[in-house]
XYZ file of C-alpha atoms in Angstrom:
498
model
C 28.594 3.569 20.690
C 27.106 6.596 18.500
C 23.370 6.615 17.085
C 22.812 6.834 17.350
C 23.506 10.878 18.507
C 24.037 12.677 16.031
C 24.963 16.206 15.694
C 27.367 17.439 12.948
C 28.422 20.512 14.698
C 32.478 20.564 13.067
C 33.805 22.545 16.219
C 32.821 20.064 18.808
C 33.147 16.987 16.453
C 36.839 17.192 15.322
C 37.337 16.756 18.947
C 34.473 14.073 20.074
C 33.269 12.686 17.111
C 30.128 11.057 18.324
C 28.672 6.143 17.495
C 28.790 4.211 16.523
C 31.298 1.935 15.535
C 30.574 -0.341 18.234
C 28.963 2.450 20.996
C 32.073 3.492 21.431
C 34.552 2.877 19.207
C 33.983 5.699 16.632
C 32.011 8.127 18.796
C 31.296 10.949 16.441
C 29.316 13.955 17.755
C 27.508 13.347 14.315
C 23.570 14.767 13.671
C 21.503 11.939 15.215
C 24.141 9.962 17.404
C 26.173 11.971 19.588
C 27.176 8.606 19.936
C 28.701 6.360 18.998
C 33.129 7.916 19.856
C 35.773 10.371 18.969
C 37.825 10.634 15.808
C 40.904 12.405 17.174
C 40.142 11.405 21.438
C 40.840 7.321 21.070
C 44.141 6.220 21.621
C 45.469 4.597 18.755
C 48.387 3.486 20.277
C 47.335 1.408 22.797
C 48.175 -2.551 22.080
C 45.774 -3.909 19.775
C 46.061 -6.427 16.987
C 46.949 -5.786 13.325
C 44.467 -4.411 11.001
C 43.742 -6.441 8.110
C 41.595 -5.837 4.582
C 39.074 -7.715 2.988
C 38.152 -7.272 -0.666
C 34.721 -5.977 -0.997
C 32.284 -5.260 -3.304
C 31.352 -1.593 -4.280
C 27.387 -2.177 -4.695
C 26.014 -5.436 -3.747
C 22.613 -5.030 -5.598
C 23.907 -4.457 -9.203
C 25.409 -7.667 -10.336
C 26.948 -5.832 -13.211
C 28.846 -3.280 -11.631
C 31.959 -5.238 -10.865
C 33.976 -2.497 -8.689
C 36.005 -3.645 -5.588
C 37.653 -1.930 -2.968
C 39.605 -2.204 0.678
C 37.756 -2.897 3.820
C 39.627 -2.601 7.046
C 39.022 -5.582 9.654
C 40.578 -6.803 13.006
C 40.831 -10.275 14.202
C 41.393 -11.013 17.757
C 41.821 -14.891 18.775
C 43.465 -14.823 21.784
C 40.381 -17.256 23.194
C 39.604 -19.150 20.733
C 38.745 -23.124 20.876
C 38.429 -25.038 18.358
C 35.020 -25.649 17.564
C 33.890 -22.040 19.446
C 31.523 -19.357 18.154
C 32.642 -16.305 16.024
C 31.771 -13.067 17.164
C 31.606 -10.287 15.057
C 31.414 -6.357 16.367
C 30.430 -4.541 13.775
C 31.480 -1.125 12.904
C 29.597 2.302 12.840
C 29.448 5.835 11.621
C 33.351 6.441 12.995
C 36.847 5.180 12.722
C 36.548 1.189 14.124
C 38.573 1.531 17.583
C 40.792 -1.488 17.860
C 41.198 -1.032 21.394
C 37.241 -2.689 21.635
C 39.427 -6.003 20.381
C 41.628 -5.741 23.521
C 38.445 -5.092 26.244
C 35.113 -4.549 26.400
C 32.322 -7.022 27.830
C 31.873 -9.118 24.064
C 35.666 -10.276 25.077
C 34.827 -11.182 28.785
C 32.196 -13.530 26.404
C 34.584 -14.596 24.602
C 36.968 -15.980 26.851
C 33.718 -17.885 28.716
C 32.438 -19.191 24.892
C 36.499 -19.704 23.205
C 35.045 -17.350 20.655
C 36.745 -16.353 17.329
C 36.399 -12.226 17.455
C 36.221 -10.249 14.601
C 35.630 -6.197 14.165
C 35.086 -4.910 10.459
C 34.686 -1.166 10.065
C 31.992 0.065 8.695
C 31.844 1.433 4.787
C 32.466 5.172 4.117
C 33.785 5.177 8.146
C 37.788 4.977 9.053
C 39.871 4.318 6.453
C 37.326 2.083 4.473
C 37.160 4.188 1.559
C 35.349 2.578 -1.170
C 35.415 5.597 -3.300
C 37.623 8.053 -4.555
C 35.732 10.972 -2.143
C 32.925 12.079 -0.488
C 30.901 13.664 -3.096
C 27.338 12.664 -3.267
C 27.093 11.002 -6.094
C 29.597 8.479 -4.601
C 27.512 8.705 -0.867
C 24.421 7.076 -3.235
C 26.954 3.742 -2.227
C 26.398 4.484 1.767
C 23.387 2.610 3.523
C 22.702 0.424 6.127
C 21.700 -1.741 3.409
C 24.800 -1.942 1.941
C 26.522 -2.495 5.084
C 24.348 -5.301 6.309
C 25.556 -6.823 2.550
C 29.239 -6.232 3.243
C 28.301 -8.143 7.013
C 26.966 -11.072 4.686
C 29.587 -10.968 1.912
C 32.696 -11.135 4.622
C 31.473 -13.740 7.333
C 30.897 -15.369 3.830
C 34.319 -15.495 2.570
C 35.948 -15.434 6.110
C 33.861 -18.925 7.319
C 34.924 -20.423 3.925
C 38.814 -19.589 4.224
C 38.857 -20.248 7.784
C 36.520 -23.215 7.941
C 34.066 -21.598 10.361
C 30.955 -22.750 7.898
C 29.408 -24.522 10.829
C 30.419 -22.608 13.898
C 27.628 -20.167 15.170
C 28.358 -16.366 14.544
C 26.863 -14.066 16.767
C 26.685 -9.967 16.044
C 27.177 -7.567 18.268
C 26.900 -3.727 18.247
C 25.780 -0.605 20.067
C 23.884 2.689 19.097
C 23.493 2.293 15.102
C 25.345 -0.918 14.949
C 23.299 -2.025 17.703
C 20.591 -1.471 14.974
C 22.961 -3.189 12.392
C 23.733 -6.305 14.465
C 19.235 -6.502 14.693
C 19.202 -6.279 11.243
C 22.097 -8.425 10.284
C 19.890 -11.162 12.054
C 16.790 -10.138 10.783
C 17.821 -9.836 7.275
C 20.539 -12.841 6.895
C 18.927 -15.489 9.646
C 21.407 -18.232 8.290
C 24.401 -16.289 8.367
C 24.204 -15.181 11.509
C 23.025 -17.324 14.343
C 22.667 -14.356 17.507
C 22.894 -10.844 18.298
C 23.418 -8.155 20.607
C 22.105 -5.605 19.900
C 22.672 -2.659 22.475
C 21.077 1.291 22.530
C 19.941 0.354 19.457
C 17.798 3.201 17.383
C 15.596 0.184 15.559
C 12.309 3.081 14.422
C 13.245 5.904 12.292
C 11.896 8.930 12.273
C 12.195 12.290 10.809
C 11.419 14.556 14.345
C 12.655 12.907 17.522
C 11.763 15.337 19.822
C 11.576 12.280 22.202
C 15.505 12.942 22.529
C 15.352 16.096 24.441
C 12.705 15.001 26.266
C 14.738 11.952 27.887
C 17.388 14.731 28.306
C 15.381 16.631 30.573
C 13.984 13.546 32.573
C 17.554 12.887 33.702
C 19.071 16.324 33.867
C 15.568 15.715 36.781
C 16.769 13.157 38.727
C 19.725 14.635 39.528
C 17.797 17.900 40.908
C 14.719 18.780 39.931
C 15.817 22.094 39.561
C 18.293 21.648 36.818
C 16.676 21.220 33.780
C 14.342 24.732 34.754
C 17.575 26.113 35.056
C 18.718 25.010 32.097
C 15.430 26.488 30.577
C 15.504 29.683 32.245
C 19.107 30.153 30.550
C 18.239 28.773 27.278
C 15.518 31.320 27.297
C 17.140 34.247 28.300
C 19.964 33.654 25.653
C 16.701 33.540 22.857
C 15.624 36.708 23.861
C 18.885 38.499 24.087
C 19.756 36.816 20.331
C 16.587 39.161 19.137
C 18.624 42.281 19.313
C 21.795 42.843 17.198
C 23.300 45.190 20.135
C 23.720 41.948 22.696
C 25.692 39.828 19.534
C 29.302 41.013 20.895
C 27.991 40.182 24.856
C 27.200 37.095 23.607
C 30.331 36.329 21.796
C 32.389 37.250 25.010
C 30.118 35.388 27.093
C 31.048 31.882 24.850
C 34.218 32.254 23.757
C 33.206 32.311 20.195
C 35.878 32.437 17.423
C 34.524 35.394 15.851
C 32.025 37.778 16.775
C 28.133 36.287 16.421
C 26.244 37.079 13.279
C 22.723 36.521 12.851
C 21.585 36.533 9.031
C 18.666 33.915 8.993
C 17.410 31.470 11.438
C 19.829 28.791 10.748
C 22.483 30.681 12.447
C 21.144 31.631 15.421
C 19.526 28.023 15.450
C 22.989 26.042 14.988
C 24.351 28.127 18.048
C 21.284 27.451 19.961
C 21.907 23.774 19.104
C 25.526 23.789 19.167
C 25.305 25.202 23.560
C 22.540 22.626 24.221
C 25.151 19.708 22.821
C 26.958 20.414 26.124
C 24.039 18.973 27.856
C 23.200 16.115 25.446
C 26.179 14.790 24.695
C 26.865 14.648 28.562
C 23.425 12.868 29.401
C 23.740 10.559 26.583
C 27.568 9.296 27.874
C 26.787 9.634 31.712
C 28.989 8.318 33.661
C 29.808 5.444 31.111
C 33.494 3.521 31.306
C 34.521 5.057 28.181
C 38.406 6.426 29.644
C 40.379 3.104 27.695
C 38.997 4.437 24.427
C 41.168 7.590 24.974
C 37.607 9.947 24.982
C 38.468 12.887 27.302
C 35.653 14.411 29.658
C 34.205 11.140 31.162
C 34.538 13.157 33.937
C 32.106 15.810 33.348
C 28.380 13.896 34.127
C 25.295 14.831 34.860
C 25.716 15.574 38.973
C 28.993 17.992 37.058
C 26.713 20.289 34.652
C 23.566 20.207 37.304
C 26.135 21.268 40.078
C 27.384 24.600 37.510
C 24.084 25.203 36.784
C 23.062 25.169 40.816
C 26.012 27.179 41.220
C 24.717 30.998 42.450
C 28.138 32.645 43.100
C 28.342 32.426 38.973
C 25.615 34.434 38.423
C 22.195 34.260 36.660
C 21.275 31.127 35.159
C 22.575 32.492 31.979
C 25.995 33.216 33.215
C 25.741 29.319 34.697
C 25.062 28.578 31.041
C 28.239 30.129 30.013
C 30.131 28.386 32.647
C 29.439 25.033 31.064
C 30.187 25.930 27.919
C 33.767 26.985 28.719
C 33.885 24.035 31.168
C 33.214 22.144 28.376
C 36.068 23.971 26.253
C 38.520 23.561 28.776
C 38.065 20.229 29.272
C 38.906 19.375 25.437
C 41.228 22.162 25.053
C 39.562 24.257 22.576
C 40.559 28.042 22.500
C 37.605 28.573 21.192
C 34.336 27.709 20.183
C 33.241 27.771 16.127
C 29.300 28.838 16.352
C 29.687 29.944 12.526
C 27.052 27.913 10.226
C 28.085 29.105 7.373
C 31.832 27.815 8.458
C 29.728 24.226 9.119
C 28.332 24.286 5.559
C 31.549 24.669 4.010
C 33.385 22.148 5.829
C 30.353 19.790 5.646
C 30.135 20.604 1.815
C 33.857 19.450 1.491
C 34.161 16.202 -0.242
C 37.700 15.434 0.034
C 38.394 12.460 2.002
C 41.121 14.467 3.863
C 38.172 16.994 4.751
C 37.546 18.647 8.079
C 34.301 16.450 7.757
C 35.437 13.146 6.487
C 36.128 11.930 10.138
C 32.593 10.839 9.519
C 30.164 14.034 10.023
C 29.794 14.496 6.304
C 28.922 10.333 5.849
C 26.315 10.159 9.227
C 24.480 13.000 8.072
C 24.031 11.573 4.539
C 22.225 8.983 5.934
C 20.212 10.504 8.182
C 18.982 12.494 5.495
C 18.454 9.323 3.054
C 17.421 6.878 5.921
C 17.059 8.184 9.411
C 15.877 11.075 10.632
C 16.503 10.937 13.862
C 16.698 14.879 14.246
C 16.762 15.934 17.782
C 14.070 18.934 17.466
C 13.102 21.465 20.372
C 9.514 20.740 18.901
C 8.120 19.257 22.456
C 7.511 22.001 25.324
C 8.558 19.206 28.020
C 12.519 19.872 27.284
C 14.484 22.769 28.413
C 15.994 24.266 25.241
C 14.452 26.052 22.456
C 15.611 27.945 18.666
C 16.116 24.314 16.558
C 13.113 23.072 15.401
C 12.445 20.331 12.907
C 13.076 22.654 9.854
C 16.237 23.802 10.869
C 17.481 19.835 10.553
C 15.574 19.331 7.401
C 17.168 22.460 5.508
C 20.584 21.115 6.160
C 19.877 18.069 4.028
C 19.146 20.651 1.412
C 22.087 22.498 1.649
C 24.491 19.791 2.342
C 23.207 17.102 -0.558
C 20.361 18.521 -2.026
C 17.658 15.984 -0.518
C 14.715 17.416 -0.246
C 11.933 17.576 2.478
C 9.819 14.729 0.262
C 12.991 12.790 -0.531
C 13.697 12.892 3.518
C 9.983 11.443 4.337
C 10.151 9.219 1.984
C 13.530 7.241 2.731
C 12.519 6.974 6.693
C 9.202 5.507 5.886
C 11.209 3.131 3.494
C 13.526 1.981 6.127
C 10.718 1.393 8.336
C 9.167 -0.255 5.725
C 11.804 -2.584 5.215
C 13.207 -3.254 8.658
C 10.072 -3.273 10.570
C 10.579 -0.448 12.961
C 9.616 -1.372 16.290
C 7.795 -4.316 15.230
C 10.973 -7.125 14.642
C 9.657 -10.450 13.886
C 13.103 -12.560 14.238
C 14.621 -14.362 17.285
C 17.658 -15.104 19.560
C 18.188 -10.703 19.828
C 18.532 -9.392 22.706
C 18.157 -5.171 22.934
C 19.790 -4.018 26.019
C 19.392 -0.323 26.826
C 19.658 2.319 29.069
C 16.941 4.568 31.121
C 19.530 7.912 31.092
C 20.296 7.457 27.345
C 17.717 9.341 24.956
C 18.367 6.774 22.587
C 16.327 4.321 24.178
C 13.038 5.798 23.017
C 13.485 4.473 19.851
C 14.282 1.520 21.066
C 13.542 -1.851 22.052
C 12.639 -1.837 25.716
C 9.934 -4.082 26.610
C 10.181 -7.841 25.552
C 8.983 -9.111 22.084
C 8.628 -12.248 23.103
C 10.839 -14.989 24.890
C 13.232 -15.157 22.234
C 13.674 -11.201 21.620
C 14.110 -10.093 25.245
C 14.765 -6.539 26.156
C 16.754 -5.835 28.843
C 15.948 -1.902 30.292
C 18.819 -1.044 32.842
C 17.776 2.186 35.355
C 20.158 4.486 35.384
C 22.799 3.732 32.539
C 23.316 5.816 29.884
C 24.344 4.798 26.157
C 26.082 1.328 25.514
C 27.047 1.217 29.300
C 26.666 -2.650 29.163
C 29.365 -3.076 26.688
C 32.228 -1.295 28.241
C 34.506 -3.402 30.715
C 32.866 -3.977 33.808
C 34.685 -1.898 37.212
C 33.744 -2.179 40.932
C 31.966 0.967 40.829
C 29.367 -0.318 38.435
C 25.651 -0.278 39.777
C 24.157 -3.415 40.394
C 21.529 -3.329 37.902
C 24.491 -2.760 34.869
C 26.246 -6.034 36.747
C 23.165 -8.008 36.031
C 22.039 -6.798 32.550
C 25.856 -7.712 31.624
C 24.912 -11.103 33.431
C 21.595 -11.769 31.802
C 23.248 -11.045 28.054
C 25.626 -14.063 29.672
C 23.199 -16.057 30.093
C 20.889 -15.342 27.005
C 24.235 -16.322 24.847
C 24.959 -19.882 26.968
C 21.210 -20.592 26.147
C 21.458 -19.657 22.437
C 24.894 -21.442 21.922
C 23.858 -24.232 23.610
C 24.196 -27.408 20.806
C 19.900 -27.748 21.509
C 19.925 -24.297 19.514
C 20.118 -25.281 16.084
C 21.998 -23.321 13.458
């Protein structure tokens, strides 16, 4: 799914839009998740079952504000018993992907449990639309908050209708709804009896520098050499970004749509930023089963980039650099690449719900700025790329929404406040994660305690556990899928009361 990563770059998001609906089914290259799926690469056309709507409420805190709206769900109960468990993915900061009700390991569960499977998409995300646009005033309506409330609201109504009031529901999810299924159990204990709760993001934080940092470490264990490659071309393109005579070199070298300006640090930081996606979005997806969602370039992993960047005949490390990037174009069939922030600011300033944003870059980026953080600085000196510091992410909240740097500081150390951070007193969660994903440092990775086990897989990237299993699979991502098997016979077990 996407958290979690998160980058809001328009070029490379209309065509992988990064999350988190469930880790992968609305992967929007959104600021903080380059996560979580891709608005225009998953298939919509592959076999899946009908999508449905549920009437919810606009604001679940202000019992006089009686507005309703549309909520898109999918129901899947092909395996269903009588008697069985309901399991409900829940949706992230993308378009829900209905082919996660056709495959995916939560329906290899299924089948074992006769489960009842349900998918609802996330507020804001898709084509849940609970306002008339995207203007801020109507974003005040998108939280986590008020998601976890529309989670409570609809198993509410749906175990009434369908007379699930004493079957146990479990919640699954992966990047932010990873951290949504947590807090769905954490929050509302006797509405939901379970969850999974995969590369989740549970600690917010304004600077996660800790993101780049992971990104280096595995860029490492491929060769060594690669990420000091990577750093040696990062910091030659700095230096040559200092003189206004190597701007039209530069915009050969990368293909970009029109020739580079430099005005004020926040353009030469969201191209800096924009080049070093290549790299993160790659690490973060590594080599994950992601091809039945429809995302293109699960081919290019982290041996692919390493080997460019290895690759002498091209050139200096810098001209390596450039080789990714139009690897990277070529592979998703752009003609060019958009490094213009002022072209980013207007289409993330666009409020229309049939804006170049809307596919859920304008929504993620709300709440990172009102909830999250999660911005993936070049603050530490053990990463490889430099030019985007902490400021640069913060500023964008100010010119996007008008949230200021005290406004920012204050909502993350309110959602830590209310959620706990790190420190989750609950039970029966489990927080798989992965030891190539960067999310996983702001995760859950050691155990809690018996009943909140963490389950750290070497060598996986993000979500990797809940894509359908293949024969290639290591077997430490066979055993974590096993152990989450065994973790949901013991909690479903009738000794496990409701």
């Amino acid at each position: 799914m996407a958290f979690l990563h998160s980058r809001h770059r328009l070029s490379y998001a209309v065509l992988f839009i990064v999350v988190f609906l469930v880790c992968g089914t609305c992967e929007a290259k959104l600021k903080g998740f380059r996560k979580c799926t891709n608005v225009l690469n998953y298939n919509t056309d592959v076999g899946v079952s009908d999508e449905q709507w549920f009437v919810q409420k606009l604001d679940h805190f202000n019992g006089a504000d009686s507005r309703e709206w549309k909520q898109r769900y999918f129901v899947n109960d092909d395996f269903y018993k009588a008697g069985g468990p309901v399991f409900l993915m829940i949706g992230g900061e993308g378009p829900a992907n209905p082919a996660w009700m056709q495959t995916g390991s939560w329906l290899t569960y299924a089948k074992k449990f006769g489960a009842l499977c349900l998918m609802l998409e996330h507020r804001f995300y898709g084509k849940s639309h609970p306002t008339e646009d995207l203007s801020t005033e109507n974003l005040r309506f998108l939280s986590s908050r008020q998601a976890l409330a529309d989670l409570a609201h609809f198993r509410t109504v749906m175990a009434a209708g369908r007379g699930l009031d004493n079957r146990k529901w479990v919640a699954f999810g992966g990047s932010y709804p990873g951290s949504l299924a947590a807090w769905f159990r954490l929050k509302y204990p006797h509405l939901v009896h379970a969850a999974v709760a995969t590369s989740a993001p549970v600690h917010a934080t304004i600077n996660f520098p800790e993101y780049l940092e992971v990104v280096r470490r595995s860029l490492a264990s491929e060769s060594p050499q690669c990420p000091l490659l990577v750093k040696k071309a990062s910091d030659t393109l700095m230096d040559l970004l200092k003189d206004p005579f190597n701007f039209s070199n530069i915009t050969k070298d990368f293909n970009l749509c029109s020739k580079l300006q430099v005005q004020s640090d926040m353009d030469s930081a969201y191209l800096l930023e924009t080049l070093a996606g290549n790299f993160m979005d790659v690490v973060q997806y590594n080599e994950d089963n992601r091809e039945f969602e429809g995302v293109v370039g699960t081919n290019i992993t982290i041996e692919v980039l390493c080997g460019v960047m290895a690759d002498a005949s091209l050139g200096e490390p810098y001209a390596r650099y450039a080789a990714v990037a139009r690897l990277l174009m070529d592979t998703f069939s752009m003609k060019c690449l958009d490094a213009s922030y002022a072209n980013n600011l207007r289409d993330m300033s666009n409020t229309s719900w049939s804006g170049p944003a809307a596919g859920g870059g304008r929504q993620w980026v709300y709440q990172t700025c009102t909830e999250f953080g999660f911005y993936q600085s070049t603050d530490s000196p053990d990463q490889p790329f430099g030019g985007f510091p902490l400021p640069y992410h913060v500023k964008q909240c100010s010119d996007y929404y008008s949230v200021s740097a005290q406004t920012l500081g204050d909502a993350v150390a309110q959602t830590n406040e209310y959620y706990g951070g790190y420190d989750i007193h609950s039970s029966r969660i489990v927080f798989p994660n992965g030891s190539i994903d960067p999310w996983h440092a702001l995760g859950i990775t050691r155990d809690i305690s018996d009943d909140l086990p963490a389950i750290f897989i070497k060598g996986t990237a993000h979500c990797a556990n809940m894509y359908p299993a293949r024969s290639q699979d290591p077997p430490q991502l066979t055993l974590a899928r096993d152990h989450v098997l065994m973790l949901l016979q013991s909690w479903l077990s009738d000794g496990q009361l409701r």
